[in-house]
Amino acid sequence: MTASSTGPLLELDNVTISYQRRRDRVDAVRGVSLIIQPGEAYGLVGESGCGKSTLAMAVMRHLPRNGILSGGQVLFEDRDLFRLNQAELRRVRGGRIAMVYQNPESALNPTLKVGEQVAEVFRLHRALRHRPAAEAALDMLRKVRIAEPDRVVGLYPYQLSGGMRQRVVIAMALAADPALLVLDEPTTALDATVQADILDLFTDLRGEMKAAILFISHNLAVVQQVCDRIGVMYGGELIEQGTVAEVFKRPRHPYTAALFDCIPDFGVRKSDRRLAGIAGGVPDLAALGTACLYEPRCLISRQLCRVEHPDLMRAGSRHLSRCFFHAETPAPGAAARVRPEAVPVPDVTAGIPLLSLHGVGRRYGRAHILKDIDLEIAPGETFGLVGESGSGKSTLAKVISGLVPPSAGTVALAGERVAGQVGKRTGRQRRDVQMVFQTPDTTLNPRKKVASILGRAVRVLAGLGGKRKRDRSSALLGDVQLPVEMLRATPDRLSGGQRQRVAIARAFAGDPRLVILDEPTSALDVSVQASILNLLLDLQRESQAAYLFISHDLAVVRYLSDRIGVMYLGELVEVGPTERVFRPPFHPYTQALIAAVPRLGGAAPERPVSLDKPAPGPSERPEGCPFQTRCPRAYDRCRAEAPPWRDAGEGHMIRCWVALDALEASQSAALKPRRVQAPLPIGRRP
Amino acid sequence: MAVTLTEAGGRRRASRRGVVPLAVGLLMILVWVVTALGADWIAPYPPADIDFLAISQPPSPAHWFGTDQLGRDILSRVIHGGTYVLTIAPAATLLGLGLGAAIGLATAWFGSWFDEAVMRVLDAVMAFPIVILAMLALTFLGAGTGNVVLVIGLVFAPLIARTVRAAALVEARKEYVMAAQLRGEGSLHIMAMELLPNVRGPLIVEGTVRLGYAVFTSATLGFLGLGVQPPTPDWGLMVSENQALLTTAPWTVLFPALAIAWVVVAIGLAADGLKEYLEP
Amino acid sequence: MLRFFGRRLLLLGVTLVVASVLIFAITNVLPGDVGRIILGPFAPQDAVARLNAELGTDRPIVIRYVDWLTGVARGDWGRSYAFDTAVFPLVVERLGRSLTLAVSGLVVLVPLAVAAGVAAARREGGIFDRVLSTVSLAFGALPEFVTGVFLILVFGIWLGALPIQALPPDGAGPLTVIAHLVLPVGCLVLLLFAYLFRMTRASMIEALAADYTRTAELKGLPQRTVIWHHVLRNALLPTITVIGAQIGWLVGGLVVVETLFKYPGIGSLIHFAATNKDIPLLVGCSLAITFVFALGNLAADLLYAILNPRVRHGRHAH
Ligand SMILES: Nc1ncnc2c1ncn2[C@@H]1O[C@H](COP(=O)(O)OP(=O)(O)OP(=O)(O)O)[C@@H](O)[C@H]1O
Ligand code: SF4
Ligand code: SF4
Ligand SMILES: [Mg+2]
């Protein structure tokens, strides 16, 4: 340690960071002051664009070319980072402060072996020679619990899975035993099961090493698991700060409180309550007045808030809030306990199913992307589909909609078999099945106005022309709660949430009977997600359309769905009514998924069901049960024969060799002591 | 790279990027368009007028650019020569763009074996150096303005197709295209209405760059004697006709060469400016 | 690696076959009477017909193609009308001379353009970058006979410093040989510099902005190590492919440069064949040039594969 051990490790003093843009200059971070003590873990949360990453980069003194520190100081071990010369700066970077950021895909050099990339840090900061550095690197990889470290050192990044790559990046960051670790969304790009493993690793490592942590995330539950203190950012400002315990128990800023209300608690259903969104949008950083930044969206704002900008003020012994009326902050949930209008309960057993898949498969060469899928969806029902990335959820959606023809099996709509390719289906069949996609940036043709996007859909799907087409387009826009003036806008003028609403309007242009929603809110902030989910519920009530809802977020799926299917490696492994799926007996894979949901609530997190190895690719599908390479309960039979479907009653089916009562007994025991609570994501996933 | 307080700031005004070179380039081209259109009035002599009393004269007040070995006025020939470059190059580029865009969109959209087959053939076509291919074709088709346009357009099409295909492939995977498929739109609609507007940027940029190379190629073909035939005043042809006089009467070669350089540089500037202007 | 090699060789075969079809098609199917082209517009019709029969142009097209191709494979490339010798040895001899010119060009060009591209990218938007970028684009499409004329005028005539013919007198010393090569090689380099420079610069800029570069910087590595160890490896990979593609331009450039500098290589030979309607010679030259070009591309691809671990380990993408 070069600094005195008494002072703070990192001190941001009134830091303002500006970006020079084409026409103007924006302050992406304004007047942020915070202190991190040695060994402390500080969490920074906030919605997308609030300046979290900018702040992190300032701590590394690594701003983008057009960014400058336009005010304040960044003090690290009592030295002003922005006054160090290049040599001093290099000693700090990687040596005293290390960083892990979001995208493990690109953080490693594709042309160097990963062992070498870790060893480099030892040679540089620990002055080790070649051999000892290589051994130290191997040691470090062991410490981050990578599978088969001896083999991994000799591999190139492209040969590793996302989770393994992130472990290598973490090993690299820890190599020089830094005093501060900056983690910018280190698990956001990973699957839930992998995220759980990595978070677990962080928790363990915190016990072993002395490094302080600046942990940036949009997911409150994750921050709670890792951090001691938390700061909430909004519009570039720090608006609330306190210990994790205090802030989670009693937020002292209306924005923080509202964020909690946007998130469906794990276990809350659409019939229990409506989600509360936050009206309005984030402030335009380039045009700020003197008011409180949150004023346009605040439920308790008053005259004072419109004329004066609040400073950070004390709201508890170690609790700060940038709100004049922090004492009146509504408790989470108070504003949100709105009883929903009655949600129709579709009758799944009666009549002809709207959609039925029989033995559907899809293969490319030797790779089975989908295998042997049987599935029925009733009219008006919401069917939720979950599974890790790469498990074939989107391919299944495309097979149903006809974008990808199945290579085996049949698809039938209302009992009538339909062609595999959308182009060969009848007009009526095309109207019946429409889709809403994940990425707001690409879901609308950027060269067309909203009027022409909706107009074309109305003309083709509803067969209307002229004035009736225009009327219908306006009505659709009204249905998704967008102002009619927006017809004249091009997509680049709309926010992500607005684009997604236009995409929903487009899907509803021809009164579809089945709407496939492929991760429609994954790229959105939670406040926007909440309002989109509400909108989807309203539209369903009026149109009686069935939904196939795909998401990686278990809480959201649970909130919205009547029934749920769990996919693994292109196969369905469990299907059942929502509440049954979230109660034992589970399929072992479902159990791992549920255990991976980050927990809120004071109790120390139970260790997730570690799936150790990454999922095999579709071309490496194992014999027997697809899950057998990772299943903690696998035995001989699983490796030889495909498991049978077992009926747990009420339409709850599980595909496993282990008998249901045996599953149930052990799983109930594992679940008992834990309070299952909500994952709280408050930002977007890339 | 790290930006400290002193390193940043003072960057040029971004909103007008590219406008200056674009304007300069266009102005430089405009000069030739005007002189070519008004060549009959502007040129001091008829371009093919032979004057045996003024053979191989160096530049003088009577003949600003001098005369060649037949006593023809170089200035007048240079002014008239612009007409050929300025019709052949744009026409050939347009032909290449149309053909290339159609091939690029179709291969990107239909994919699979169609894409594979077409791209293999185009690869093979591109395996020939352009000049060689043009030379081969013109030997058999016969020289002449129309054939030169046709040949240049045809040899450029694969290059343009490749650019368009790459850009269209990216677009074709986007979700708005899937939405169009779900409506049941036909391939033609998707290519023309969904994809084409979104590859417009790269297409325009590629077009301006190709225009420069069209000038290059047509001048080269002229120089090789495979383009416009004598006694038509073409810049490339003038250089090769007078190449033997390089040591004795360098002006006969210098001025047409300068004219080519002028146009090429102008198009290059305009292309660069346009590219910066279109791509933020 | 082996599989990649095999696939690449197969691709080379396909390209060559398609190219040969193309050459054959242009020379045989295009509307144009070969006998008439050779004998000119004033020859009597029966002489044309006799020549056509002699050339076999009245037989079915597929058979002619197969015949022709087997001939080509056996080294029987026909006889040149103008030189009245076998085409194959003539082409090989000229090709050898052209390769001297081309290789000298590459030896000068590659280090120069790559170094300039790297330097410009490191100071993106700086004065060196902006000047070189603008100049290279503006002059990138300058035909080599234009630059050649300028070079000859300045260095050959006004300064009198360099010979303006590429072929040295017989028995000349190495210095003289080099002096004769300076202007034509300079001409080729100027032709190719712009493109290679811009491509190197672009891939370098991309690599500099990549996340792994940020990782390397945030490790605290000195700039030099970041550039040499992390950036260049990745940035130069695409450049290799570009160099392969440049060989086509180089060969095209040879036609003009050799004509301008009166150098007896394959370029001036094909020009001669074209203007004199010496069809067998023209076809022979085209074949040879295509072959060289395809080999150049193959070499570049293989080098790329060797340096890229992804290809080297036999897996392309997953
Ligand atoms: N290089 C840049 N030039 C101009 N503006 C920028 C630049 N980088 C970020 N910004 C802007 O600065 C603000 C803060 O961005 P930042 O990336 O720090 O947010 P964030 O909280 O990390 O968001 P996310 O959750 O999406 O990662 C945003 O408005 C963003 O658009
Ligand atoms: S200061 Fe006023 S507007 Fe701002 S958060 Fe507090 S109550 Fe709301
Ligand atoms: S069948 Fe075997 S491997 Fe598959 S989930 Fe059941 S216990 Fe695990
Ligand atoms: Mg960020």
PDB file of N, CA, C and O in Angstrom, chain A residues 237-258:
ATOM      1  N   GLU A 237     -26.959  12.543 -11.813  1.00  0.00           N
ATOM      2  CA  GLU A 237     -26.742  12.941 -10.421  1.00  0.00           C
ATOM      3  C   GLU A 237     -26.874  11.745  -9.499  1.00  0.00           C
ATOM      4  O   GLU A 237     -27.603  10.796  -9.791  1.00  0.00           O
ATOM      5  N   LEU A 238     -26.175  11.843  -8.375  1.00  0.00           N
ATOM      6  CA  LEU A 238     -26.397  10.878  -7.314  1.00  0.00           C
ATOM      7  C   LEU A 238     -27.620  11.385  -6.559  1.00  0.00           C
ATOM      8  O   LEU A 238     -27.620  12.506  -6.052  1.00  0.00           O
ATOM      9  N   ILE A 239     -28.699  10.602  -6.495  1.00  0.00           N
ATOM     10  CA  ILE A 239     -29.894  11.129  -5.841  1.00  0.00           C
ATOM     11  C   ILE A 239     -30.181  10.464  -4.504  1.00  0.00           C
ATOM     12  O   ILE A 239     -30.970  10.971  -3.716  1.00  0.00           O
ATOM     13  N   GLU A 240     -29.565   9.328  -4.280  1.00  0.00           N
ATOM     14  CA  GLU A 240     -29.748   8.723  -2.966  1.00  0.00           C
ATOM     15  C   GLU A 240     -28.546   7.861  -2.660  1.00  0.00           C
ATOM     16  O   GLU A 240     -27.973   7.234  -3.557  1.00  0.00           O
ATOM     17  N   GLN A 241     -28.164   7.843  -1.390  1.00  0.00           N
ATOM     18  CA  GLN A 241     -27.047   7.002  -0.995  1.00  0.00           C
ATOM     19  C   GLN A 241     -27.246   6.547   0.437  1.00  0.00           C
ATOM     20  O   GLN A 241     -27.681   7.333   1.278  1.00  0.00           O
ATOM     21  N   GLY A 242     -26.949   5.295   0.700  1.00  0.00           N
ATOM     22  CA  GLY A 242     -27.064   4.807   2.070  1.00  0.00           C
ATOM     23  C   GLY A 242     -26.596   3.379   2.155  1.00  0.00           C
ATOM     24  O   GLY A 242     -26.129   2.805   1.162  1.00  0.00           O
ATOM     25  N   THR A 243     -26.685   2.807   3.338  1.00  0.00           N
ATOM     26  CA  THR A 243     -26.339   1.397   3.440  1.00  0.00           C
ATOM     27  C   THR A 243     -27.409   0.598   2.713  1.00  0.00           C
ATOM     28  O   THR A 243     -28.550   1.035   2.571  1.00  0.00           O
ATOM     29  N   VAL A 244     -27.015  -0.542   2.231  1.00  0.00           N
ATOM     30  CA  VAL A 244     -27.948  -1.377   1.491  1.00  0.00           C
ATOM     31  C   VAL A 244     -29.172  -1.674   2.363  1.00  0.00           C
ATOM     32  O   VAL A 244     -30.322  -1.577   1.921  1.00  0.00           O
ATOM     33  N   ALA A 245     -28.924  -1.973   3.621  1.00  0.00           N
ATOM     34  CA  ALA A 245     -30.037  -2.320   4.505  1.00  0.00           C
ATOM     35  C   ALA A 245     -31.053  -1.179   4.577  1.00  0.00           C
ATOM     36  O   ALA A 245     -32.253  -1.385   4.383  1.00  0.00           O
ATOM     37  N   GLU A 246     -30.538   0.027   4.789  1.00  0.00           N
ATOM     38  CA  GLU A 246     -31.450   1.166   4.926  1.00  0.00           C
ATOM     39  C   GLU A 246     -32.223   1.448   3.642  1.00  0.00           C
ATOM     40  O   GLU A 246     -33.437   1.615   3.648  1.00  0.00           O
ATOM     41  N   VAL A 247     -31.500   1.524   2.562  1.00  0.00           N
ATOM     42  CA  VAL A 247     -32.155   1.926   1.312  1.00  0.00           C
ATOM     43  C   VAL A 247     -33.192   0.895   0.886  1.00  0.00           C
ATOM     44  O   VAL A 247     -34.265   1.243   0.399  1.00  0.00           O
ATOM     45  N   PHE A 248     -32.873  -0.386   1.079  1.00  0.00           N
ATOM     46  CA  PHE A 248     -33.839  -1.390   0.649  1.00  0.00           C
ATOM     47  C   PHE A 248     -35.038  -1.444   1.577  1.00  0.00           C
ATOM     48  O   PHE A 248     -36.139  -1.775   1.163  1.00  0.00           O
ATOM     49  N   LYS A 249     -34.824  -1.107   2.836  1.00  0.00           N
ATOM     50  CA  LYS A 249     -35.944  -1.147   3.762  1.00  0.00           C
ATOM     51  C   LYS A 249     -36.826   0.078   3.558  1.00  0.00           C
ATOM     52  O   LYS A 249     -38.047  -0.024   3.512  1.00  0.00           O
ATOM     53  N   ARG A 250     -36.194   1.213   3.447  1.00  0.00           N
ATOM     54  CA  ARG A 250     -36.972   2.449   3.425  1.00  0.00           C
ATOM     55  C   ARG A 250     -36.298   3.446   2.492  1.00  0.00           C
ATOM     56  O   ARG A 250     -35.506   4.269   2.928  1.00  0.00           O
ATOM     57  N   PRO A 251     -36.571   3.363   1.194  1.00  0.00           N
ATOM     58  CA  PRO A 251     -35.958   4.337   0.284  1.00  0.00           C
ATOM     59  C   PRO A 251     -36.385   5.751   0.644  1.00  0.00           C
ATOM     60  O   PRO A 251     -37.505   5.969   1.110  1.00  0.00           O
ATOM     61  N   ARG A 252     -35.477   6.701   0.446  1.00  0.00           N
ATOM     62  CA  ARG A 252     -35.765   8.083   0.827  1.00  0.00           C
ATOM     63  C   ARG A 252     -35.796   8.995  -0.383  1.00  0.00           C
ATOM     64  O   ARG A 252     -35.555  10.185  -0.258  1.00  0.00           O
ATOM     65  N   HIS A 253     -36.011   8.438  -1.530  1.00  0.00           N
ATOM     66  CA  HIS A 253     -36.197   9.306  -2.701  1.00  0.00           C
ATOM     67  C   HIS A 253     -37.356   8.723  -3.504  1.00  0.00           C
ATOM     68  O   HIS A 253     -37.419   7.506  -3.707  1.00  0.00           O
ATOM     69  N   PRO A 254     -38.269   9.579  -3.970  1.00  0.00           N
ATOM     70  CA  PRO A 254     -39.442   9.063  -4.683  1.00  0.00           C
ATOM     71  C   PRO A 254     -39.069   8.212  -5.895  1.00  0.00           C
ATOM     72  O   PRO A 254     -39.785   7.266  -6.240  1.00  0.00           O
ATOM     73  N   TYR A 255     -37.930   8.517  -6.536  1.00  0.00           N
ATOM     74  CA  TYR A 255     -37.536   7.734  -7.707  1.00  0.00           C
ATOM     75  C   TYR A 255     -37.164   6.309  -7.300  1.00  0.00           C
ATOM     76  O   TYR A 255     -37.616   5.341  -7.908  1.00  0.00           O
ATOM     77  N   THR A 256     -36.349   6.197  -6.265  1.00  0.00           N
ATOM     78  CA  THR A 256     -35.959   4.857  -5.812  1.00  0.00           C
ATOM     79  C   THR A 256     -37.199   4.048  -5.433  1.00  0.00           C
ATOM     80  O   THR A 256     -37.329   2.875  -5.807  1.00  0.00           O
ATOM     81  N   ALA A 257     -38.097   4.695  -4.717  1.00  0.00           N
ATOM     82  CA  ALA A 257     -39.308   4.003  -4.294  1.00  0.00           C
ATOM     83  C   ALA A 257     -40.114   3.537  -5.509  1.00  0.00           C
ATOM     84  O   ALA A 257     -40.606   2.408  -5.554  1.00  0.00           O
ATOM     85  N   ALA A 258     -40.209   4.425  -6.516  1.00  0.00           N
ATOM     86  CA  ALA A 258     -40.985   4.078  -7.708  1.00  0.00           C
ATOM     87  C   ALA A 258     -40.353   2.919  -8.462  1.00  0.00           C
ATOM     88  O   ALA A 258     -41.044   2.068  -9.019  1.00  0.00           O
TER      89      ALA A 258
END
